[in-house]
């Protein structure tokens, strides 16, 4: 079905663009992975860009869902007595930038996150008229290119930075609406992409264009489609099959600015053969600007491919180093690093596919679970599960779940999303894993306590179907609740709550509104046990008040004979308290 074009750059245009960009990168992912030879030939640029945009799109969808449905518990936001129907351009563009920032993967993904942040700085500018027309888009593209270049410690021409700058330059010379400006940016990017082999020797030797730049072209093509309803075509259809590579264009074509001449040909070896640091280190960092400036200097001395993006206290740090520990320690000195990912370029990437290390045998069965806090991650890991950490306000995207399934390295996988809002994300991940030959069963757990119940009866030795049925039954027999603090005034099934009220949610719906955490938790627990139960599971968040677990344990002993209680520390999990009753 043809895309209905957007007239102005509003919140809906942001949403549409993110969705189209995700689709475009999904189609081009394998092709882009195949031509990834710089800065490291690890064959993951397309995947990293896809995961980055997926995180941005998920964040934008969450903003729209918040305006449409209120809080996650199904309440509707109240503002001056009137319901707010849709987000503003500032809301959507900030969400896009934040989602890309927290989900950025790899060198190119981190730079793309800064490109989107640069655009959001213009689109969400406070104290100014909204930049919704062609002039605004020109300014946004210019800010994007400039801010991305500043984020890279040592900018290199012939990369995504060159493609972004060329797109901004071309847009700057265009007069007209958003569609006209977007098309000019796309054409400028195509010309710059074709020229990248002449700027970077490693690309010329491999016979390919820059992978990150190719990804940006796909994102800009989605921008054109957003405002015109038309998908820009390529002169030669680029195969999406595995092993397809995008070669440089014939001599004389590198300077062409026609949108039809963006990519051509096939066949490249995909390796540069040059040495470099052994590790890629990526982490999110909460830190002040001054500390980040010192961190840049420290990391620049440790390695290369340094990109630090973000602002307003939250940053995404990417660097290639030989001493991964020193890179993480530098982050600790600067602030609070988390979501730390360290990848050894010599293990499981493009450098080890020559056969010097045989692939390890797959295990028969594994459990992959999404968990809301570090404490539960440890608990699940001890029980043998592969975990994906979901921090408050940062739900994992499907690509992260697929990566976890691959990391489990099993023929059969039981997937526990542990969140009702992740059911579609988990289903998409399961479907992707199945296309890779992995047998996946998705158990629709809606809370981490249901996941604990399922994991408790997991037996890898029995037949897969029997194991799944047993785990599903255990999860379904577990009622779940959580105690949280209301962030805003809202309508709930238990009445109107005010910001700061303590809410007790049972099976996803607000059942109790109170002012005291312990009293509210006791009321919730009484409601749950009134229907019976044999085991109570309590998972305490970092901000739960002292003594709440002891109080609830004592209450269960006094009022409910033959009911046992177990207590776990969940860490930074969002909810003050999770409760399960089996």
Coordinates of C-alpha atoms in Angstrom, one line a residue:
X1 CA 0.0 0.0 0.0
X2 CA 1.4 3.4 -0.9
X3 CA 2.5 5.6 1.9
X4 CA 0.3 8.7 2.5
X5 CA 2.8 11.6 2.4
X6 CA 3.1 14.0 5.3
X7 CA 2.8 17.7 4.5
X8 CA 4.7 19.1 7.5
X9 CA 7.4 17.8 9.9
X10 CA 5.1 17.1 12.9
X11 CA 5.0 14.3 15.4
X12 CA 3.2 11.9 13.0
X13 CA 6.0 12.6 10.4
X14 CA 8.6 11.6 12.9
X15 CA 6.6 8.4 13.7
X16 CA 6.2 7.6 10.0
X17 CA 9.9 8.3 9.2
X18 CA 11.1 6.0 12.0
X19 CA 8.8 3.2 10.8
X20 CA 9.9 3.5 7.2
X21 CA 13.6 3.8 8.1
X22 CA 13.3 0.6 10.1
X23 CA 11.7 -1.2 7.2
X24 CA 14.4 0.1 4.8
X25 CA 17.2 -0.9 7.0
X26 CA 15.6 -4.3 7.6
X27 CA 15.7 -4.9 3.8
X28 CA 19.2 -3.6 3.4
X29 CA 20.7 -5.1 6.6
X30 CA 22.4 -8.1 5.1
X31 CA 23.8 -6.1 2.1
X32 CA 25.2 -3.4 4.5
X33 CA 26.7 -6.1 6.8
X34 CA 28.4 -7.6 3.8
X35 CA 30.2 -4.4 2.8
X36 CA 31.3 -3.5 6.3
X37 CA 35.1 -3.2 6.1
X38 CA 35.8 0.1 8.0
X39 CA 36.8 0.8 10.8
X40 CA 36.7 -2.9 11.5
X41 CA 35.6 -5.7 9.1
X42 CA 33.2 -7.2 11.6
X43 CA 30.2 -7.5 9.3
X44 CA 27.6 -5.9 11.6
X45 CA 27.1 -2.3 10.5
X46 CA 23.7 -3.0 8.9
X47 CA 22.5 -4.9 12.0
X48 CA 23.8 -2.1 14.3
X49 CA 22.0 0.6 12.3
X50 CA 18.8 -1.5 12.4
X51 CA 18.9 -2.0 16.1
X52 CA 19.6 1.7 16.7
X53 CA 16.6 2.8 14.6
X54 CA 14.5 0.1 16.1
X55 CA 15.2 1.6 19.5
X56 CA 14.3 5.1 18.2
X57 CA 11.1 3.9 16.7
X58 CA 10.1 2.0 19.8
X59 CA 10.6 5.2 21.9
X60 CA 8.4 7.2 19.5
X61 CA 5.7 4.6 19.6
X62 CA 5.8 4.6 23.4
X63 CA 5.2 8.4 23.4
X64 CA 2.2 8.0 21.1
X65 CA 0.9 5.1 23.3
X66 CA 1.3 7.3 26.4
X67 CA -0.9 10.0 24.9
X68 CA -3.5 7.6 23.5
X69 CA -3.8 5.3 26.6
X70 CA -2.3 7.2 29.6
X71 CA -0.1 5.1 31.9
X72 CA 0.9 1.5 31.3
X73 CA -1.8 0.4 33.6
X74 CA -4.5 1.6 31.2
X75 CA -5.2 4.9 32.9
X76 CA -5.8 8.1 31.0
X77 CA -3.7 11.2 31.6
X78 CA -5.6 14.3 32.8
X79 CA -4.3 17.8 32.2
X80 CA -6.5 20.6 33.2
X81 CA -9.6 18.4 32.9
X82 CA -8.9 17.6 29.2
X83 CA -7.3 14.5 27.7
X84 CA -4.2 15.1 25.6
X85 CA -4.7 13.4 22.2
X86 CA -1.3 13.4 20.5
X87 CA 2.3 14.3 21.2
X88 CA 3.9 17.5 19.9
X89 CA 6.8 17.6 17.4
X90 CA 9.1 18.3 20.4
X91 CA 7.8 15.2 22.2
X92 CA 8.3 12.9 19.3
X93 CA 11.7 14.2 18.1
X94 CA 13.1 14.0 21.7
X95 CA 11.8 10.5 22.1
X96 CA 13.4 9.5 18.7
X97 CA 16.7 11.0 19.8
X98 CA 16.6 9.4 23.3
X99 CA 15.6 6.0 21.9
X100 CA 18.5 6.1 19.4
X101 CA 20.9 7.2 22.1
X102 CA 20.1 4.4 24.6
X103 CA 19.9 1.8 21.8
X104 CA 22.9 2.8 19.7
X105 CA 25.1 -0.1 18.5
X106 CA 28.5 0.0 17.0
X107 CA 30.4 2.9 15.5
X108 CA 27.8 3.8 12.8
X109 CA 24.9 3.3 15.1
X110 CA 26.4 5.7 17.6
X111 CA 27.0 8.3 14.9
X112 CA 23.4 7.9 13.6
X113 CA 22.2 8.5 17.1
X114 CA 24.0 11.8 17.2
X115 CA 22.6 12.7 13.7
X116 CA 19.1 12.1 15.1
X117 CA 19.9 14.1 18.2
X118 CA 21.2 17.0 16.1
X119 CA 17.9 17.0 14.2
X120 CA 15.9 16.9 17.4
X121 CA 17.8 19.9 18.8
X122 CA 16.3 22.0 16.0
X123 CA 12.9 20.3 15.8
X124 CA 12.4 20.5 19.6
X125 CA 13.9 23.9 20.1
X126 CA 12.3 25.7 23.0
X127 CA 11.1 29.3 22.8
X128 CA 10.9 29.2 19.0
X129 CA 8.2 28.6 16.5
X130 CA 8.1 24.9 15.5
X131 CA 10.4 24.0 12.6
X132 CA 7.9 22.1 10.6
X133 CA 8.5 23.3 7.0
X134 CA 11.3 22.9 4.4
X135 CA 13.4 25.6 6.1
X136 CA 13.2 23.8 9.4
X137 CA 14.3 20.5 7.8
X138 CA 17.3 22.2 6.2
X139 CA 18.3 23.6 9.6
X140 CA 17.8 20.2 11.2
X141 CA 19.9 18.3 8.6
X142 CA 22.7 20.9 9.0
X143 CA 22.7 20.6 12.8
X144 CA 22.7 16.8 12.5
X145 CA 25.8 16.7 10.3
X146 CA 27.7 19.3 12.3
X147 CA 26.9 17.7 15.7
X148 CA 27.8 14.2 14.5
X149 CA 31.2 15.4 13.2
X150 CA 31.9 17.1 16.6
X151 CA 31.1 13.8 18.4
X152 CA 33.8 11.9 16.6
X153 CA 37.3 12.3 18.1
X154 CA 39.1 12.1 14.7
X155 CA 36.7 12.5 11.8
X156 CA 37.6 10.6 8.7
X157 CA 36.4 11.4 5.2
X158 CA 34.8 8.7 3.1
X159 CA 32.6 7.6 6.0
X160 CA 29.0 8.3 7.1
X161 CA 30.2 11.7 8.2
X162 CA 31.0 12.7 4.6
X163 CA 27.6 11.4 3.5
X164 CA 25.8 13.3 6.2
X165 CA 27.7 16.6 5.4
X166 CA 26.9 16.2 1.7
X167 CA 23.2 15.6 2.4
X168 CA 23.1 18.8 4.5
X169 CA 24.9 20.8 1.9
X170 CA 22.5 19.6 -0.8
X171 CA 19.5 20.3 1.4
X172 CA 20.9 23.8 2.1
X173 CA 20.7 24.7 -1.6
X174 CA 17.1 23.4 -2.1
X175 CA 14.1 25.7 -2.0
X176 CA 10.6 24.3 -1.3
X177 CA 8.7 22.1 1.0
X178 CA 9.9 19.2 3.2
X179 CA 9.6 16.7 0.3
X180 CA 11.8 18.9 -2.0
X181 CA 14.5 19.3 0.7
X182 CA 14.4 15.6 1.7
X183 CA 14.9 14.6 -2.0
X184 CA 17.8 17.0 -2.4
X185 CA 19.4 15.6 0.8
X186 CA 19.0 12.1 -0.5
X187 CA 20.5 12.9 -3.9
X188 CA 23.5 14.6 -2.2
X189 CA 24.0 11.6 0.0
X190 CA 23.9 9.2 -2.9
X191 CA 26.6 11.2 -4.7
X192 CA 28.8 11.3 -1.6
X193 CA 28.3 7.6 -1.0
X194 CA 29.5 6.8 -4.5
X195 CA 32.6 8.9 -3.9
X196 CA 33.6 7.2 -0.6
X197 CA 36.0 4.7 -2.2
X198 CA 38.0 7.5 -3.6
X199 CA 38.4 9.0 -0.2
X200 CA 39.2 5.9 1.9
X201 CA 41.8 3.4 0.6
X202 CA 40.4 0.4 2.5
X203 CA 37.0 0.9 0.6
X204 CA 38.8 1.1 -2.7
X205 CA 40.8 -2.0 -2.1
X206 CA 37.7 -3.9 -1.2
X207 CA 35.7 -2.5 -4.0
X208 CA 32.8 -1.3 -1.8
X209 CA 31.2 1.9 -0.7
X210 CA 31.1 2.9 3.0
X211 CA 28.6 0.7 4.9
X212 CA 27.6 3.4 7.4
X213 CA 27.0 5.8 4.6
X214 CA 24.9 3.2 2.7
X215 CA 22.8 2.9 5.9
X216 CA 22.3 6.7 6.1
X217 CA 21.2 6.7 2.4
X218 CA 18.5 4.2 3.4
X219 CA 17.4 6.4 6.3
X220 CA 17.2 9.4 4.0
X221 CA 15.3 7.5 1.4
X222 CA 12.7 6.8 4.1
X223 CA 12.6 10.6 4.8
X224 CA 11.8 11.2 1.1
X225 CA 9.0 8.6 1.2
X226 CA 7.6 10.2 4.4
X227 CA 7.1 13.5 2.7
X228 CA 6.4 12.4 -0.9
X229 CA 4.9 9.0 -0.6
X230 CA 7.5 7.7 -3.2
X231 CA 10.4 5.4 -2.6
X232 CA 13.6 6.6 -4.4
X233 CA 14.8 3.9 -6.7
X234 CA 18.3 2.6 -7.3
X235 CA 19.8 2.1 -10.7
X236 CA 20.5 -1.6 -10.1
X237 CA 18.4 -3.6 -7.6
X238 CA 20.6 -4.4 -4.6
X239 CA 20.2 -8.0 -3.7
X240 CA 19.2 -8.7 -0.1
X241 CA 20.6 -12.2 -0.2
X242 CA 23.4 -13.3 2.1
X243 CA 26.8 -12.7 0.5
X244 CA 25.6 -9.9 -1.8
X245 CA 28.0 -6.9 -1.7
X246 CA 27.6 -3.4 -3.0
X247 CA 30.6 -2.4 -5.2
X248 CA 31.8 1.1 -6.2
X249 CA 30.3 2.5 -9.3
X250 CA 32.2 2.5 -12.6
X251 CA 34.7 5.3 -13.2
X252 CA 32.9 8.5 -14.1
X253 CA 29.8 7.6 -12.1
X254 CA 31.2 8.7 -8.7
X255 CA 30.2 12.3 -9.1
X256 CA 26.7 11.6 -10.3
X257 CA 24.0 13.3 -8.2
X258 CA 21.1 11.5 -9.7
X259 CA 19.1 9.6 -7.0
X260 CA 19.0 6.6 -9.4
X261 CA 22.8 6.2 -9.2
X262 CA 23.2 5.4 -5.5
X263 CA 24.4 1.8 -5.5
X264 CA 25.5 -0.6 -8.2
X265 CA 27.1 -4.0 -8.8
X266 CA 28.0 -6.9 -6.6
X267 CA 31.0 -8.8 -5.2
X268 CA 33.6 -7.9 -2.6
X269 CA 35.8 -9.7 -0.2
X270 CA 34.7 -7.7 2.9
X271 CA 38.0 -7.6 4.7
X272 CA 40.7 -5.0 5.0
X273 CA 43.4 -7.2 6.5
X274 CA 44.7 -4.3 8.8
X275 CA 45.4 -4.7 12.5
X276 CA 43.8 -2.6 15.2
X277 CA 42.6 -2.7 18.8
X278 CA 41.2 -6.0 20.1
X279 CA 38.0 -4.8 21.8
X280 CA 34.9 -2.7 21.1
X281 CA 33.6 -1.1 24.3
X282 CA 30.2 0.6 24.4
X283 CA 28.3 1.9 27.4
X284 CA 25.7 4.4 28.5
X285 CA 27.0 7.0 30.9
X286 CA 25.4 9.3 33.4
X287 CA 27.8 12.2 33.8
X288 CA 28.3 15.9 33.8
X289 CA 29.7 17.8 30.7
X290 CA 33.0 18.6 32.3
X291 CA 33.6 15.0 33.3
X292 CA 32.8 13.8 29.7
X293 CA 35.3 16.2 28.3
X294 CA 38.0 14.6 30.5
X295 CA 36.7 11.2 29.5
X296 CA 37.1 12.0 25.8
X297 CA 40.8 12.8 26.4
X298 CA 41.4 9.7 28.4
X299 CA 39.7 7.3 25.9
X300 CA 41.4 9.0 23.0
X301 CA 44.7 8.1 24.5
X302 CA 43.6 4.5 25.0
X303 CA 42.4 3.6 21.5
X304 CA 40.6 4.7 18.3
X305 CA 37.2 5.0 16.7
X306 CA 36.1 7.1 19.7
X307 CA 32.6 8.5 19.4
X308 CA 30.8 10.1 22.4
X309 CA 27.3 11.3 21.8
X310 CA 24.4 12.6 23.9
X311 CA 24.1 15.4 26.4
X312 CA 21.9 16.7 29.3
X313 CA 23.6 14.2 31.6
X314 CA 23.2 11.0 29.5
X315 CA 25.8 9.8 27.0
X316 CA 26.6 6.9 24.8
X317 CA 30.3 6.1 24.6
X318 CA 31.9 4.0 21.9
X319 CA 35.6 3.2 21.5
X320 CA 38.0 0.5 20.2
X321 CA 40.8 -0.4 22.6
X322 CA 43.2 -3.1 23.6
X323 CA 42.5 -2.6 27.4
X324 CA 38.7 -2.9 27.8
X325 CA 39.0 -2.7 31.6
X326 CA 40.7 0.7 31.4
X327 CA 38.0 2.0 29.1
X328 CA 35.3 1.0 31.6
X329 CA 37.3 2.3 34.5
X330 CA 37.5 5.7 32.8
X331 CA 33.7 5.7 32.6
X332 CA 33.5 4.9 36.3
X333 CA 35.7 7.9 37.1
X334 CA 33.6 10.2 34.9
X335 CA 30.2 9.1 36.2
X336 CA 27.9 6.0 36.2
X337 CA 28.4 3.7 33.3
X338 CA 25.8 1.0 32.6
X339 CA 24.6 -1.3 29.8
X340 CA 28.3 -2.0 29.3
X341 CA 29.0 -4.2 26.1
X342 CA 32.5 -5.5 25.4
X343 CA 33.1 -7.3 22.1
X344 CA 36.3 -9.1 21.3
X345 CA 37.0 -8.6 17.5
X346 CA 38.9 -11.9 17.5
X347 CA 36.0 -14.0 18.8
X348 CA 32.9 -14.7 16.7
X349 CA 33.3 -11.9 14.2
X350 CA 34.5 -11.6 10.6
X351 CA 38.2 -12.1 11.6
X352 CA 37.6 -15.7 12.9
X353 CA 35.6 -17.1 10.0
X354 CA 38.6 -18.6 8.4
X355 CA 38.3 -21.9 10.3
X356 CA 41.0 -21.6 12.9
X357 CA 38.5 -22.3 15.7
X358 CA 35.7 -24.8 15.2
X359 CA 32.2 -23.6 16.3
X360 CA 31.2 -24.9 19.7
X361 CA 28.3 -27.4 19.8
X362 CA 24.9 -26.0 20.5
X363 CA 23.2 -27.1 23.7
X364 CA 19.8 -28.7 23.3
X365 CA 17.7 -26.2 25.2
X366 CA 18.0 -22.8 26.9
X367 CA 15.8 -20.2 28.5
X368 CA 16.0 -16.5 27.5
X369 CA 14.4 -14.0 29.9
X370 CA 13.9 -10.3 30.1
X371 CA 14.5 -9.1 33.6
X372 CA 13.9 -5.6 35.1
X373 CA 16.9 -5.3 37.5
X374 CA 20.4 -6.4 38.1
X375 CA 19.4 -8.5 41.2
X376 CA 16.9 -10.6 39.2
X377 CA 19.4 -10.9 36.4
X378 CA 21.8 -12.6 38.8
X379 CA 19.0 -14.9 40.1
X380 CA 17.9 -15.9 36.6
X381 CA 21.5 -16.4 35.5
X382 CA 22.2 -18.7 38.5
X383 CA 19.1 -20.7 37.4
X384 CA 20.7 -21.2 33.9
X385 CA 18.8 -18.5 31.9
X386 CA 20.3 -16.1 29.4
X387 CA 19.1 -12.7 30.4
X388 CA 18.3 -9.3 28.8
X389 CA 18.3 -6.4 31.2
X390 CA 15.3 -4.0 30.9
X391 CA 16.0 -0.8 32.8
X392 CA 13.2 1.6 33.8
X393 CA 12.0 3.5 30.7
X394 CA 14.3 1.5 28.4
X395 CA 12.5 -1.6 27.2
X396 CA 14.6 -3.9 25.0
X397 CA 14.0 -4.0 21.3
X398 CA 13.4 -7.2 19.3
X399 CA 17.0 -7.2 18.0
X400 CA 18.3 -7.4 21.6
X401 CA 16.1 -10.4 22.2
X402 CA 17.3 -12.1 19.0
X403 CA 20.9 -11.5 20.0
X404 CA 20.2 -13.1 23.4
X405 CA 18.6 -16.1 21.7
X406 CA 21.8 -16.5 19.5
X407 CA 24.0 -16.0 22.6
X408 CA 22.2 -18.9 24.3
X409 CA 23.5 -21.1 21.5
X410 CA 20.7 -23.7 21.7
X411 CA 18.6 -25.7 19.3
X412 CA 15.5 -25.0 21.4
X413 CA 14.8 -21.8 23.3
X414 CA 12.0 -20.9 25.7
X415 CA 11.5 -17.1 25.7
X416 CA 10.1 -15.3 28.7
X417 CA 9.3 -11.6 28.0
X418 CA 8.1 -11.0 31.6
X419 CA 6.2 -7.8 30.6
X420 CA 2.8 -7.5 28.9
X421 CA 4.1 -4.6 26.8
X422 CA 6.8 -6.7 25.3
X423 CA 4.6 -9.4 23.8
X424 CA 4.8 -8.0 20.3
X425 CA 8.6 -7.4 20.6
X426 CA 9.1 -10.9 21.9
X427 CA 6.9 -12.4 19.1
X428 CA 8.9 -10.6 16.5
X429 CA 12.2 -11.8 18.0
X430 CA 10.9 -15.4 18.2
X431 CA 9.8 -15.3 14.5
X432 CA 13.3 -14.0 13.5
X433 CA 15.0 -16.7 15.5
X434 CA 12.8 -19.4 13.9
X435 CA 14.0 -18.2 10.4
X436 CA 17.5 -19.0 11.6
X437 CA 16.6 -22.6 12.4
X438 CA 16.1 -22.3 16.1
X439 CA 13.0 -23.8 17.7
X440 CA 11.5 -21.1 19.9
X441 CA 8.5 -21.2 22.3
X442 CA 7.2 -17.9 23.6
X443 CA 5.6 -18.1 27.0
X444 CA 3.6 -14.8 27.5
X445 CA 4.8 -14.1 31.0
X446 CA 3.6 -10.6 32.1
X447 CA 5.9 -10.1 35.2
X448 CA 9.3 -11.3 36.4
X449 CA 7.6 -13.2 39.2
X450 CA 5.7 -15.3 36.6
X451 CA 9.0 -15.9 34.9
X452 CA 10.5 -17.1 38.3
X453 CA 7.6 -19.6 38.6
X454 CA 8.1 -20.9 35.1
X455 CA 11.9 -21.2 35.5
X456 CA 11.4 -23.2 38.8
X457 CA 9.7 -26.0 36.9
X458 CA 11.9 -26.0 33.9
X459 CA 13.5 -29.4 33.1
X460 CA 15.8 -29.5 30.1
X461 CA 15.8 -33.3 30.1
X462 CA 12.1 -33.8 29.2
X463 CA 10.5 -33.3 25.8
X464 CA 10.3 -29.7 24.6
X465 CA 6.5 -29.5 24.3
X466 CA 6.1 -31.0 27.8
X467 CA 8.6 -28.6 29.3
X468 CA 6.8 -25.6 27.6
X469 CA 3.4 -26.7 28.8
X470 CA 4.7 -27.2 32.4
X471 CA 6.4 -23.7 32.4
X472 CA 3.3 -22.1 30.9
X473 CA 1.0 -23.7 33.5
X474 CA 3.3 -22.5 36.4
X475 CA 3.4 -18.9 35.0
X476 CA -0.3 -18.8 34.4
X477 CA -1.0 -20.0 38.0
X478 CA 1.0 -17.1 39.4
X479 CA -0.9 -13.9 40.1
X480 CA 1.3 -10.8 39.9
X481 CA 1.3 -7.3 41.4
X482 CA 3.6 -4.3 41.7
X483 CA 3.8 -1.3 43.9
X484 CA 4.8 1.9 42.2
X485 CA 4.7 5.7 42.7
X486 CA 2.4 7.7 40.4
X487 CA 4.2 10.1 38.1
X488 CA 1.2 12.3 37.3
X489 CA -2.5 12.8 38.0
X490 CA -4.4 10.0 36.2
X491 CA -7.7 8.2 36.1
X492 CA -7.5 4.6 37.3
X493 CA -9.9 1.7 38.0
X494 CA -9.5 2.6 41.7
X495 CA -10.2 6.3 41.3
X496 CA -8.2 9.4 40.5
X497 CA -4.6 9.3 41.7
X498 CA -2.3 12.3 42.2
X499 CA 1.4 12.5 41.4
X500 CA 3.3 11.0 44.3
X501 CA 0.5 8.6 45.3
X502 CA 1.5 5.0 46.0
X503 CA -0.3 2.6 43.5
X504 CA -0.8 -1.1 44.0
X505 CA -1.4 -2.8 40.6
X506 CA -2.8 -6.4 40.6
X507 CA -2.6 -8.3 37.3
X508 CA -1.9 -5.0 35.5
X509 CA -4.7 -2.9 36.9
X510 CA -4.6 -0.3 39.7
X511 CA -6.4 -1.9 42.7
X512 CA -5.1 0.3 45.6
X513 CA -4.3 4.0 45.9
X514 CA -2.4 4.9 49.1
X515 CA 0.1 7.2 50.6
X516 CA 2.4 4.7 52.4
X517 CA 4.4 2.0 50.6
X518 CA 4.2 -0.7 53.3
X519 CA 0.4 -0.2 53.9
X520 CA -0.3 -0.2 50.2
X521 CA 1.8 -3.4 49.7
X522 CA 0.0 -5.1 52.6
X523 CA -3.4 -4.2 51.2
X524 CA -2.4 -5.6 47.8
X525 CA -1.1 -8.8 49.3
X526 CA -4.3 -9.3 51.3
X527 CA -6.3 -9.0 48.1
X528 CA -4.2 -11.5 46.4
X529 CA -4.2 -14.1 49.2
X530 CA -7.9 -13.8 49.7
X531 CA -8.2 -16.0 46.6
X532 CA -5.8 -18.5 48.1
X533 CA -2.1 -19.3 47.5
X534 CA 0.8 -21.4 48.7
X535 CA 3.8 -19.3 48.0
X536 CA 4.5 -15.5 48.1
X537 CA 7.4 -14.1 46.1
X538 CA 8.6 -10.6 47.0
X539 CA 11.1 -8.7 44.8
X540 CA 12.4 -5.5 46.4
X541 CA 13.6 -2.6 44.3
X542 CA 16.4 -0.3 45.4
X543 CA 14.0 2.4 46.5
X544 CA 11.8 0.1 48.6
X545 CA 11.6 1.3 52.2
X546 CA 13.5 -0.5 54.9
X547 CA 11.5 -3.2 56.7
X548 CA 8.7 -3.6 54.1
X549 CA 9.7 -7.2 53.4
X550 CA 9.9 -8.1 57.0
X551 CA 6.5 -6.6 57.7
X552 CA 4.9 -8.5 54.8
X553 CA 6.6 -11.8 55.8
X554 CA 5.2 -11.3 59.4
X555 CA 1.8 -10.6 58.0
X556 CA 1.8 -13.8 55.9
X557 CA 2.9 -15.9 58.9
X558 CA 0.3 -14.4 61.2
X559 CA -2.8 -14.4 58.9
X560 CA -2.1 -17.1 56.3
X561 CA -1.1 -20.5 57.6
X562 CA 0.9 -22.9 55.4
X563 CA 1.9 -20.0 53.0
X564 CA 5.6 -19.6 52.5
X565 CA 7.4 -16.4 51.5
X566 CA 10.6 -15.9 49.6
X567 CA 12.4 -12.5 49.2
X568 CA 14.8 -11.4 46.4
X569 CA 16.6 -8.1 45.8
X570 CA 15.8 -6.8 42.4
X571 CA 18.0 -3.8 42.2
X572 CA 17.1 -0.8 40.0
X573 CA 13.9 -2.4 38.6
X574 CA 11.5 0.6 38.3
X575 CA 8.8 -0.8 40.7
X576 CA 9.3 -0.5 44.4
X577 CA 8.1 -4.0 44.9
X578 CA 7.0 -7.0 42.8
X579 CA 4.7 -9.5 44.3
X580 CA 3.8 -13.0 43.1
X581 CA 1.3 -15.5 44.6
X582 CA 1.3 -19.1 43.5

